[in-house]
Coordinates of C-alpha atoms and ligand atoms in Angstrom, one line a residue:
M1 CA 116.3 111.8 97.7
K2 CA 114.0 109.9 100.0
Y3 CA 113.4 106.3 98.3
I4 CA 110.3 104.6 99.9
L5 CA 110.1 100.8 98.7
V6 CA 106.5 98.9 98.3
S7 CA 107.5 95.1 97.9
G8 CA 104.5 93.1 97.8
G9 CA 104.0 89.2 99.7
V10 CA 101.7 86.4 99.3
I11 CA 99.7 86.9 96.2
S12 CA 99.7 89.7 93.7
G13 CA 97.1 92.3 93.2
I14 CA 96.4 93.4 96.3
G15 CA 96.3 96.6 96.1
K16 CA 99.9 97.3 95.9
G17 CA 99.4 100.3 93.5
V18 CA 97.2 101.8 95.5
I19 CA 99.0 101.9 98.6
A20 CA 102.2 102.9 97.4
S21 CA 100.5 106.5 95.5
S22 CA 98.1 107.1 99.0
L23 CA 101.7 107.1 100.8
G24 CA 102.9 109.3 98.0
T25 CA 99.7 111.5 98.3
L26 CA 99.9 112.0 102.5
M27 CA 103.8 113.2 101.5
K28 CA 102.4 115.2 99.0
S29 CA 100.3 116.8 100.8
C30 CA 102.8 117.8 103.8
G31 CA 104.0 120.3 101.2
L32 CA 107.1 117.3 99.5
R33 CA 107.8 117.2 96.0
V34 CA 106.9 113.3 95.3
T35 CA 107.3 111.0 92.3
S36 CA 107.5 107.5 92.0
I37 CA 108.9 104.6 89.8
K38 CA 107.0 101.7 88.9
I39 CA 108.8 98.3 88.0
D40 CA 107.8 95.3 86.2
P41 CA 109.6 92.4 86.0
Y42 CA 108.5 91.2 82.3
L43 CA 110.9 91.3 79.3
N44 CA 108.7 93.3 77.3
I45 CA 110.0 96.8 76.9
D46 CA 106.9 98.3 77.4
A47 CA 103.2 97.8 78.1
G48 CA 102.3 99.1 73.9
T49 CA 101.8 95.8 72.3
F50 CA 100.0 94.3 75.9
S51 CA 96.6 92.8 75.4
P52 CA 94.2 94.7 77.7
Y53 CA 92.7 91.2 78.2
E54 CA 96.1 89.9 80.1
H55 CA 96.9 93.0 81.4
G56 CA 94.4 95.2 82.3
E57 CA 94.3 98.5 80.2
V58 CA 97.4 100.8 78.7
F59 CA 98.2 104.1 80.1
V60 CA 99.6 106.5 78.2
L61 CA 101.6 109.2 79.4
D62 CA 102.1 113.1 78.4
D63 CA 105.7 111.9 76.4
G64 CA 104.3 109.0 74.4
G65 CA 105.3 106.7 76.6
E66 CA 103.0 102.6 76.7
V67 CA 103.0 101.8 80.5
D68 CA 102.2 99.8 82.6
L69 CA 98.6 100.7 84.4
D70 CA 99.7 101.6 88.3
L71 CA 101.2 104.4 86.8
G72 CA 97.8 105.6 86.0
N73 CA 97.1 105.4 89.6
Y74 CA 100.4 107.4 90.6
E75 CA 99.8 110.0 88.9
R76 CA 95.6 110.2 89.4
F77 CA 96.2 110.0 92.9
M78 CA 99.5 112.8 93.4
D79 CA 98.7 114.7 90.3
V80 CA 101.6 114.6 88.8
T81 CA 103.1 114.0 85.1
L82 CA 105.3 110.8 85.5
H83 CA 107.6 110.1 82.1
Q84 CA 108.1 106.5 80.5
D85 CA 111.5 106.2 82.2
N86 CA 109.1 106.0 85.5
N87 CA 108.3 102.5 84.6
I88 CA 111.4 100.0 84.6
T89 CA 111.0 96.3 82.8
T90 CA 113.3 93.9 82.9
G91 CA 113.2 94.2 78.7
K92 CA 114.3 97.9 79.3
I93 CA 117.1 97.2 81.6
Y94 CA 118.6 94.4 79.7
Q95 CA 117.9 96.6 76.3
H96 CA 120.0 99.0 78.0
V97 CA 122.7 96.6 78.9
I98 CA 123.2 94.7 75.9
Q99 CA 123.5 98.0 74.6
K100 CA 125.8 98.6 76.6
E101 CA 127.6 96.1 76.0
R102 CA 127.2 95.7 72.0
R103 CA 129.3 99.7 72.5
G104 CA 132.5 98.4 74.5
D105 CA 131.7 100.1 77.6
Y106 CA 132.3 97.0 80.0
L107 CA 136.2 96.7 78.3
G108 CA 136.5 92.8 78.2
K109 CA 134.7 92.3 80.9
T110 CA 131.7 89.6 81.7
V111 CA 128.8 91.4 81.9
Q112 CA 126.7 90.0 84.7
V113 CA 123.2 89.8 86.7
V114 CA 125.5 91.2 89.3
P115 CA 127.1 93.4 88.7
H116 CA 126.3 94.8 85.6
V117 CA 122.4 94.3 85.6
T118 CA 121.8 95.5 89.6
N119 CA 123.7 98.4 89.4
A120 CA 122.3 99.4 86.0
I121 CA 118.6 99.7 88.0
Q122 CA 120.1 101.4 90.9
E123 CA 121.7 104.4 88.6
W124 CA 118.4 103.9 86.8
V125 CA 116.2 104.3 89.4
E126 CA 118.7 107.8 91.0
R127 CA 118.8 109.5 88.1
V128 CA 114.2 108.9 87.1
A129 CA 113.9 109.6 91.0
K130 CA 115.2 113.4 89.7
I131 CA 113.2 114.3 86.8
P132 CA 110.3 117.0 88.0
V133 CA 106.9 115.3 87.8
D134 CA 104.8 119.2 88.8
G135 CA 105.6 120.8 85.6
D136 CA 107.7 122.8 87.2
E137 CA 111.7 122.6 87.2
L138 CA 112.4 121.7 90.7
E139 CA 113.6 117.6 91.9
P140 CA 111.5 115.7 94.1
E141 CA 112.0 115.2 97.0
V142 CA 110.7 111.4 98.1
C143 CA 110.6 109.1 95.6
I144 CA 108.0 105.5 95.9
V145 CA 109.3 102.9 93.9
E146 CA 106.8 100.5 93.5
L147 CA 107.8 96.5 92.9
G148 CA 105.9 94.2 91.0
G149 CA 105.4 91.1 91.8
T150 CA 105.6 89.1 94.5
V151 CA 109.0 88.3 96.8
G152 CA 110.6 85.1 95.8
D153 CA 109.6 85.6 91.9
I154 CA 112.2 84.6 89.6
E155 CA 111.5 87.7 87.5
G156 CA 112.0 89.9 90.5
M157 CA 115.5 88.4 92.1
P158 CA 117.9 91.0 90.1
F159 CA 115.6 94.1 91.4
V160 CA 115.3 92.7 95.1
E161 CA 119.3 92.1 95.1
A162 CA 119.8 96.3 93.4
F163 CA 117.8 97.1 96.4
R164 CA 119.7 95.4 98.9
Q165 CA 122.5 96.9 97.8
F166 CA 120.6 100.5 97.1
Q167 CA 119.8 100.6 100.4
F168 CA 124.0 100.6 101.2
R169 CA 124.4 103.2 98.4
V170 CA 121.9 105.9 99.6
G171 CA 122.3 105.7 103.0
R172 CA 120.3 103.9 105.7
E173 CA 118.1 107.1 106.9
N174 CA 117.3 107.7 103.5
F175 CA 115.4 104.6 102.6
C176 CA 112.6 102.6 103.5
S177 CA 111.2 99.4 102.9
I178 CA 107.0 98.7 103.0
H179 CA 105.9 95.3 102.3
V180 CA 102.8 94.5 101.3
S181 CA 101.2 91.4 102.7
L182 CA 98.3 89.2 102.5
I183 CA 96.2 88.0 106.0
P184 CA 93.8 85.9 104.8
Q185 CA 90.7 84.9 106.7
P186 CA 89.4 81.6 105.6
K187 CA 85.5 81.1 105.7
A188 CA 85.5 78.3 107.6
T189 CA 86.9 80.1 110.9
G190 CA 86.2 83.2 110.1
E191 CA 90.3 83.6 111.4
Q192 CA 93.0 86.3 110.4
K193 CA 96.1 83.9 109.5
T194 CA 99.4 85.4 109.5
K195 CA 101.5 82.3 108.4
P196 CA 101.7 83.3 105.0
T197 CA 102.7 86.8 106.3
Q198 CA 105.7 85.3 107.8
A199 CA 106.9 83.6 105.1
S200 CA 107.0 86.0 103.0
I201 CA 109.1 88.4 105.4
R202 CA 111.5 85.5 105.9
E203 CA 111.8 85.5 102.0
L204 CA 112.1 89.2 102.0
R205 CA 114.8 89.3 105.2
G206 CA 116.4 85.9 103.8
L207 CA 117.2 88.2 100.5
G208 CA 118.5 91.3 102.5
L209 CA 116.0 93.5 102.9
Q210 CA 114.3 94.0 106.3
P211 CA 110.8 96.0 105.8
D212 CA 109.9 98.8 107.9
F213 CA 107.0 98.4 108.0
I214 CA 104.0 96.0 106.6
A215 CA 100.5 97.2 104.8
C216 CA 98.7 93.9 106.4
R217 CA 95.4 93.8 103.3
S218 CA 92.9 91.9 105.4
L219 CA 88.9 91.4 104.6
T220 CA 88.4 93.9 108.0
P221 CA 90.1 95.0 110.4
L222 CA 93.2 93.3 112.1
S223 CA 92.7 92.3 116.1
N224 CA 95.1 93.7 118.0
E225 CA 96.2 90.1 118.8
V226 CA 97.0 89.2 115.5
Q227 CA 98.9 92.8 114.8
E228 CA 100.7 91.9 117.6
K229 CA 101.9 88.5 116.4
V230 CA 102.8 90.2 113.3
S231 CA 105.3 92.6 114.7
M232 CA 106.4 89.7 117.1
F233 CA 107.4 87.1 114.1
C234 CA 108.2 89.7 111.6
H235 CA 110.6 91.6 113.5
V236 CA 108.2 94.6 113.3
P237 CA 107.2 97.3 115.6
F238 CA 103.5 96.6 116.6
N239 CA 103.0 100.4 115.3
K240 CA 104.5 99.6 112.0
V241 CA 102.5 96.8 111.1
L242 CA 99.7 98.7 109.6
C243 CA 96.3 97.7 109.2
V244 CA 94.9 97.8 105.4
H245 CA 91.1 96.0 105.2
D246 CA 89.1 96.2 102.9
C247 CA 86.9 100.1 102.8
A248 CA 83.9 101.0 100.4
S249 CA 86.4 103.3 98.1
V250 CA 89.8 103.8 97.5
Y251 CA 89.4 107.1 98.3
H252 CA 89.7 105.4 101.8
V253 CA 93.6 104.2 101.7
P254 CA 95.2 107.6 102.6
L255 CA 92.7 108.4 105.5
L256 CA 92.8 104.9 106.6
L257 CA 97.0 105.2 106.7
A258 CA 97.2 108.7 107.7
N259 CA 94.6 107.5 110.7
Q260 CA 97.3 104.9 111.9
D261 CA 100.3 108.2 112.0
V262 CA 102.2 106.7 109.1
I263 CA 103.2 110.8 108.7
T264 CA 105.0 110.8 111.8
L265 CA 106.1 107.3 111.3
L266 CA 107.3 107.7 108.3
G267 CA 109.1 111.6 108.9
E268 CA 110.4 109.8 112.0
Q269 CA 112.2 107.4 110.0
L270 CA 113.4 109.3 106.5
K271 CA 114.2 112.9 108.1
L272 CA 111.7 114.1 106.7
Q273 CA 111.1 118.2 106.7
Y274 CA 107.5 118.4 106.4
R275 CA 106.3 122.2 105.0
L276 CA 102.3 121.7 105.3
S277 CA 99.8 120.3 108.0
H278 CA 98.4 117.9 106.1
K279 CA 94.6 117.8 107.7
S280 CA 93.2 120.1 104.6
A281 CA 94.3 118.5 101.8
L282 CA 93.2 114.8 103.8
N283 CA 90.0 116.7 104.5
R284 CA 89.3 116.8 100.9
W285 CA 90.3 113.0 100.3
K286 CA 87.9 112.7 103.5
E287 CA 85.5 114.4 101.5
L288 CA 85.7 113.2 98.2
A289 CA 84.8 109.3 99.8
Y290 CA 81.9 110.7 101.3
R291 CA 80.5 112.2 98.3
F292 CA 81.8 108.9 96.5
E293 CA 79.6 106.9 98.9
N294 CA 76.9 108.8 99.7
A295 CA 75.9 110.8 96.4
T296 CA 72.1 109.5 96.6
R297 CA 71.4 110.1 92.9
S298 CA 72.6 108.0 90.5
V299 CA 73.1 107.8 86.5
Q300 CA 73.1 104.7 84.4
I301 CA 75.7 104.5 81.5
A302 CA 76.8 101.7 79.1
L303 CA 80.4 101.2 78.2
V304 CA 80.0 100.0 74.8
G305 CA 83.3 97.5 74.3
K306 CA 85.4 94.3 73.7
Y307 CA 87.4 93.6 76.5
T308 CA 84.6 94.0 79.5
K309 CA 85.5 90.9 81.3
L310 CA 88.1 92.7 83.1
E311 CA 87.7 95.5 85.0
D312 CA 91.1 96.9 84.6
S313 CA 91.0 96.8 80.8
Y314 CA 89.1 100.3 81.1
I315 CA 90.4 101.5 84.6
S316 CA 90.7 105.2 83.7
V317 CA 87.8 105.2 81.5
M318 CA 86.1 104.4 84.5
K319 CA 87.6 106.7 86.9
A320 CA 87.5 109.2 84.5
L321 CA 83.2 108.5 84.6
F322 CA 83.6 108.2 88.5
H323 CA 85.0 111.4 88.7
A324 CA 83.0 113.2 86.7
G325 CA 79.7 111.6 88.8
L326 CA 81.8 113.0 92.1
A327 CA 82.1 116.6 90.7
C328 CA 78.5 116.2 89.8
N329 CA 77.3 114.5 92.9
C330 CA 76.1 111.5 91.7
K331 CA 76.8 107.7 91.5
V332 CA 78.2 106.6 88.4
Q333 CA 76.8 103.0 87.4
I334 CA 78.2 101.3 84.5
T335 CA 77.0 98.9 82.4
R336 CA 79.6 97.0 81.1
I337 CA 77.8 95.7 77.3
E338 CA 80.3 93.7 74.8
A339 CA 80.1 95.7 71.4
D340 CA 79.7 92.5 69.4
D341 CA 76.4 91.0 71.7
L342 CA 74.9 93.9 69.9
E343 CA 75.3 92.5 66.6
V344 CA 72.5 90.8 64.0
E345 CA 75.4 87.9 64.0
T346 CA 74.1 87.3 67.5
Q347 CA 70.8 88.1 67.4
E348 CA 71.0 85.0 64.9
K349 CA 73.5 82.5 67.0
S350 CA 72.0 83.4 70.5
P351 CA 68.7 85.5 71.1
V352 CA 69.1 85.8 74.7
T353 CA 72.2 87.7 74.7
Y354 CA 71.2 90.0 72.1
H355 CA 68.3 90.8 73.6
E356 CA 70.2 91.3 77.0
A357 CA 72.8 93.1 76.2
W358 CA 70.3 95.7 74.3
Q359 CA 68.2 96.1 76.8
K360 CA 70.9 97.3 79.5
L361 CA 71.6 100.1 76.1
C362 CA 68.4 100.7 76.2
K363 CA 68.2 101.4 80.1
S364 CA 71.1 103.5 80.3
N365 CA 71.1 107.3 80.1
G366 CA 74.6 108.1 78.6
V367 CA 76.3 105.5 76.4
L368 CA 80.2 105.5 76.5
V369 CA 82.4 103.7 73.4
P370 CA 85.6 103.9 74.2
G371 CA 88.9 103.0 72.3
G372 CA 89.9 100.1 70.7
F373 CA 91.9 98.2 68.0
G374 CA 90.5 95.6 65.9
S375 CA 87.3 94.3 64.0
R376 CA 86.1 92.4 66.3
G377 CA 82.8 94.0 67.8
C378 CA 83.7 97.5 65.8
E379 CA 79.3 96.6 64.3
G380 CA 78.5 96.3 67.8
K381 CA 79.8 99.9 68.4
I382 CA 78.7 101.5 64.9
T383 CA 75.1 100.6 66.0
A384 CA 75.3 101.8 69.7
A385 CA 76.0 105.1 68.2
K386 CA 73.5 104.9 65.7
W387 CA 71.1 104.3 68.7
A388 CA 72.2 107.0 70.3
R389 CA 72.1 109.7 67.9
E390 CA 68.7 108.8 66.4
N391 CA 67.4 108.6 70.3
N392 CA 69.1 111.7 71.6
I393 CA 71.0 109.9 74.0
P394 CA 74.0 111.5 75.4
Y395 CA 77.3 110.0 73.8
L396 CA 80.5 110.2 73.9
G397 CA 83.3 108.5 71.3
V398 CA 86.5 108.2 73.0
C399 CA 89.0 107.3 69.4
L400 CA 87.8 104.4 68.1
G401 CA 84.7 105.5 69.5
L402 CA 84.8 108.3 67.4
Q403 CA 85.8 107.1 64.6
M404 CA 82.6 104.7 65.0
A405 CA 80.3 107.3 65.3
V406 CA 82.0 109.0 62.0
V407 CA 81.3 106.4 60.1
E408 CA 77.9 105.3 61.5
F409 CA 77.0 109.3 60.3
G410 CA 78.4 108.4 57.3
R411 CA 76.4 105.1 56.3
N412 CA 73.3 106.8 57.7
V413 CA 72.9 109.8 57.4
L414 CA 75.1 110.8 53.8
G415 CA 74.1 107.3 53.0
W416 CA 77.1 105.7 51.5
K417 CA 76.4 102.1 52.9
N418 CA 80.2 101.1 52.1
S419 CA 82.2 103.6 54.6
H420 CA 84.5 101.8 56.9
S421 CA 87.1 102.6 58.5
Q422 CA 90.2 101.1 56.4
E423 CA 91.8 98.9 59.5
F424 CA 88.8 97.0 59.1
E425 CA 88.0 96.6 55.7
E426 CA 91.3 96.7 53.5
D427 CA 89.2 97.0 50.4
M428 CA 87.5 99.7 51.6
K429 CA 91.3 101.6 50.8
K430 CA 89.0 101.9 46.9
E431 CA 85.7 103.2 48.4
N432 CA 85.3 106.1 51.0
P433 CA 86.9 105.6 54.3
M434 CA 85.8 107.7 56.4
I435 CA 88.3 106.4 58.6
I436 CA 92.0 106.3 57.2
E437 CA 95.3 105.5 57.5
M438 CA 97.9 108.4 59.4
P439 CA 101.1 107.1 56.8
E440 CA 103.7 108.2 59.1
H441 CA 102.2 106.3 61.3
N442 CA 102.7 102.7 59.7
T443 CA 105.7 101.3 59.6
G444 CA 105.0 97.9 59.3
Q445 CA 106.0 97.9 63.0
M446 CA 103.8 97.4 66.5
G447 CA 106.2 98.8 68.9
G448 CA 105.6 102.3 69.7
T449 CA 104.9 103.4 66.7
M450 CA 101.2 105.0 67.0
R451 CA 100.5 109.2 66.8
L452 CA 101.0 109.4 70.9
G453 CA 101.5 111.2 73.8
S454 CA 100.2 115.2 74.4
R455 CA 99.5 116.8 71.2
K456 CA 97.7 120.4 71.1
T457 CA 94.6 119.9 70.0
L458 CA 92.7 124.2 69.2
F459 CA 89.4 124.7 69.0
K460 CA 88.0 126.2 65.4
T461 CA 84.5 127.9 66.3
E462 CA 83.5 128.8 69.6
E463 CA 79.8 127.8 69.5
S464 CA 80.9 124.3 70.9
V465 CA 79.5 122.7 73.8
M466 CA 83.1 121.5 74.4
W467 CA 84.5 125.2 74.4
H468 CA 82.3 125.8 77.1
L469 CA 83.6 122.5 79.3
Y470 CA 87.2 123.3 78.7
N471 CA 86.6 126.6 80.5
K472 CA 86.7 129.0 76.7
V473 CA 90.1 127.9 76.2
E474 CA 91.8 129.0 72.8
F475 CA 93.7 125.0 72.7
V476 CA 93.7 121.9 74.9
Q477 CA 96.6 119.0 75.1
E478 CA 95.9 115.7 75.4
R479 CA 97.1 112.3 75.4
H480 CA 97.0 110.3 72.0
R481 CA 97.0 106.8 70.8
H482 CA 96.2 105.9 67.6
R483 CA 96.8 105.4 63.7
Y484 CA 94.2 105.9 61.8
E485 CA 92.0 109.3 61.5
V486 CA 89.0 110.9 60.1
N487 CA 89.2 111.2 56.4
P488 CA 89.6 115.0 56.0
Q489 CA 87.8 114.8 52.3
F490 CA 85.0 113.9 53.8
V491 CA 84.7 116.5 57.0
K492 CA 82.5 119.2 54.3
D493 CA 80.6 116.3 54.0
L494 CA 79.6 115.7 57.4
E495 CA 79.3 118.7 58.4
T496 CA 77.1 120.1 56.2
K497 CA 74.8 117.2 57.7
G498 CA 75.7 118.8 61.4
M499 CA 78.4 116.5 62.6
K500 CA 81.1 119.5 63.3
F501 CA 84.7 119.1 63.7
V502 CA 85.4 121.5 66.6
G503 CA 88.6 121.2 67.1
H504 CA 91.7 120.4 64.9
S505 CA 95.4 119.3 65.1
E506 CA 97.2 122.3 65.4
D507 CA 98.6 121.9 62.0
G508 CA 94.4 121.9 60.6
E509 CA 94.7 118.2 59.4
R510 CA 94.0 116.2 62.1
M511 CA 90.4 116.2 63.4
E512 CA 90.3 116.0 66.9
I513 CA 86.7 116.9 68.5
M514 CA 83.2 116.2 66.9
E515 CA 80.0 117.2 68.2
L516 CA 76.6 116.6 66.5
K517 CA 74.3 120.1 66.1
G518 CA 70.8 119.0 67.3
H519 CA 71.8 116.5 69.4
P520 CA 72.0 116.9 73.8
Y521 CA 75.3 115.4 73.8
F522 CA 76.7 113.7 70.3
V523 CA 80.7 114.5 71.0
G524 CA 83.6 112.2 69.8
V525 CA 87.4 113.1 70.6
Q526 CA 90.3 111.4 68.8
Y527 CA 92.5 111.3 72.0
H528 CA 91.8 110.3 75.3
P529 CA 90.5 112.8 78.3
E530 CA 90.5 109.1 80.9
Y531 CA 94.3 109.5 81.1
L532 CA 94.5 113.5 82.6
S533 CA 91.5 113.0 84.6
R534 CA 92.1 113.5 88.3
P535 CA 89.3 112.8 91.2
M536 CA 89.0 117.0 91.8
K537 CA 89.6 117.6 88.3
P538 CA 87.3 115.3 85.9
A539 CA 87.8 115.2 82.3
A540 CA 85.4 118.2 80.2
P541 CA 84.7 115.8 77.7
Y542 CA 83.1 112.7 80.4
L543 CA 81.7 115.5 82.8
G544 CA 79.7 116.2 79.5
L545 CA 78.4 112.9 79.0
I546 CA 77.5 113.6 83.0
L547 CA 75.7 116.3 83.0
A548 CA 73.8 115.4 79.9
A549 CA 72.4 111.9 81.0
T550 CA 71.2 113.6 84.1
G551 CA 69.9 116.4 82.1
K552 CA 71.8 119.5 83.8
L553 CA 74.3 120.0 81.2
S554 CA 72.4 123.4 79.6
N555 CA 72.1 125.1 82.9
F556 CA 75.1 124.2 83.4
I557 CA 76.3 126.2 80.9
T558 CA 73.9 128.8 81.1
N559 CA 75.7 129.3 84.7
G560 CA 78.5 130.2 82.7
C561 CA 80.6 126.5 83.7
R562 CA 80.9 127.2 87.5
M563 CA 80.4 124.2 90.1
S564 CA 78.9 126.5 92.9
P565 CA 79.1 125.5 96.3
R566 CA 75.5 126.9 96.7
N567 CA 74.0 125.0 93.9
E568 CA 74.2 120.8 95.1
H569 CA 74.3 119.8 91.6
F570 CA 77.2 121.6 90.2
D571 CA 79.6 121.7 94.1
L572 CA 83.0 120.7 92.3
E573 CA 85.0 122.9 95.3
Y574 CA 85.8 120.9 98.3
S575 CA 86.8 122.8 101.3
D576 CA 90.1 123.0 102.5
T577 CA 89.3 123.3 106.3
E578 CA 91.8 122.4 108.6
E579 CA 89.4 121.9 110.9
D580 CA 88.3 117.7 111.6
L581 CA 85.3 116.6 109.4
P582 CA 83.3 113.9 111.1
E583 CA 85.1 110.3 110.6
L584 CA 83.9 108.0 107.8
T585 CA 82.3 104.9 107.6
S586 CA 85.1 102.4 106.4
S587 CA 82.7 99.4 106.0
P588 CA 84.4 96.4 103.6
S589 CA 83.1 96.2 100.2
Ligands
LIG601 N1 91.7 101.4 66.4 C1 91.9 103.3 66.3 C2 93.2 103.9 65.5 O1 94.2 103.7 65.8 C3 91.7 103.2 67.4 C4 92.5 103.1 68.6 C5 92.3 103.7 70.0 O2 91.7 103.7 70.2 N2 92.7 103.8 71.1 O3 93.6 104.6 65.3

């Protein structure tokens, strides 16, 4: 097993995750089996109880793990299936060590950070690195480990120390350290400054880790002098000072690294045996980047949610929309709308906000209501669903978005004015609750108690748009994260009026996919298709939304859902050519 440790310096949030997953992509494109581990030095056991405001989206894995959103990056870039143990937190490590202490495993010894915690970290990494992630039984060969936070943080210290020891444990030829640092470019002089990077490397070396590569994040490409300066002051060869300047899209990053010969350099350092020429795989990334930046048509999608101020709160949803756009060769413009701005109360308190929100909604070609928790904004989501339903605007409701669409239908079509979800109206437990609690998933505890992870959804009928979009399969396997569900008691009433539940859980108890008859595209799913969306494999419900919003859906279905290369609008096929594609311009954004 070869380990690549990616650490960060100066500040966090400079794209360490994207660089680490791009390295994984490069290794994969050379035919190696690659896995990844993300370390988050906080005390939470997992990300399940995080507020999307503070930390961005909670990503859900097949095994039900609620993890840091960076694992989503790895899955999307490397097309792998990770497990909850691939996300290490300080909380998990301490819980493990304390449980061992209680069992008496340390035989009367004083339990300390060094060696007990640091050993636990090393054992965890070695164990998890071996778990297959490609859907087969084969052990990975390369493990990318991303250490969250920045070097020097108190929280990260036990991890840095663990990896200082780890390089000797696994042997220097099996371990490579890459430090991602920032080269600021203050506006006043426009000069690229290396001092913060020098300080950060000094700190890292002081802790016993000498970086093999330094990836410099900067606004514009590094000048030769700056690259030389970093090399000299940081004691790293010139060609191992990598330049990762701001690009027009993340799809450039693997290409940017490959252009700096990272594949050969890593191969030499870690004595890697590549099986494939990476050219054709990289050409596909080139094509993706090209499409992303050069699509001529665009489509406007309203994202009606609650955490619209922080972009990371809906990162998988946004990526899934972009992936669907890439498949249709069209640029998806996302308009984020705060759901409560659409509510009547806002009209009274702040008419300008209210009308602006409605204007944004009315201008959109499609509406997406994503998952969510808590009552704030739910009336706004219900209104958005009503508007889309009545005006034949394509609508996709994900999880809470499905539940709100059902409530809306109950209220306005079935005429049950008080209909709501039990999540929001305690007293509605008595009267027509369209959405009810799943009893086995309410244990009174918040952490890890939802219906989580991958479950089967069986199609009940072939008279369904989603069945076509999913390529006429018998069932689909998608990831869940919820406590409430559509009340089966009212399904008959809803179906009589045209709201069809075309996909059910395996036992038939849970309503998983909803479609409205006679509407161009009004779909709700109880699961989260965005977690399995990949740049080259868009999630079917999202693809449907974009196709419908661009007026191409019925044509697409009539054509047998084929993304034919001859039909530019449905061109999903990426070339496998070994030849060089023309260079991309990578303008800063
Ligand atoms: N709050 C709803 C539930 O628990 C929806 C959850 C979600 O959208 N992920 O069922």
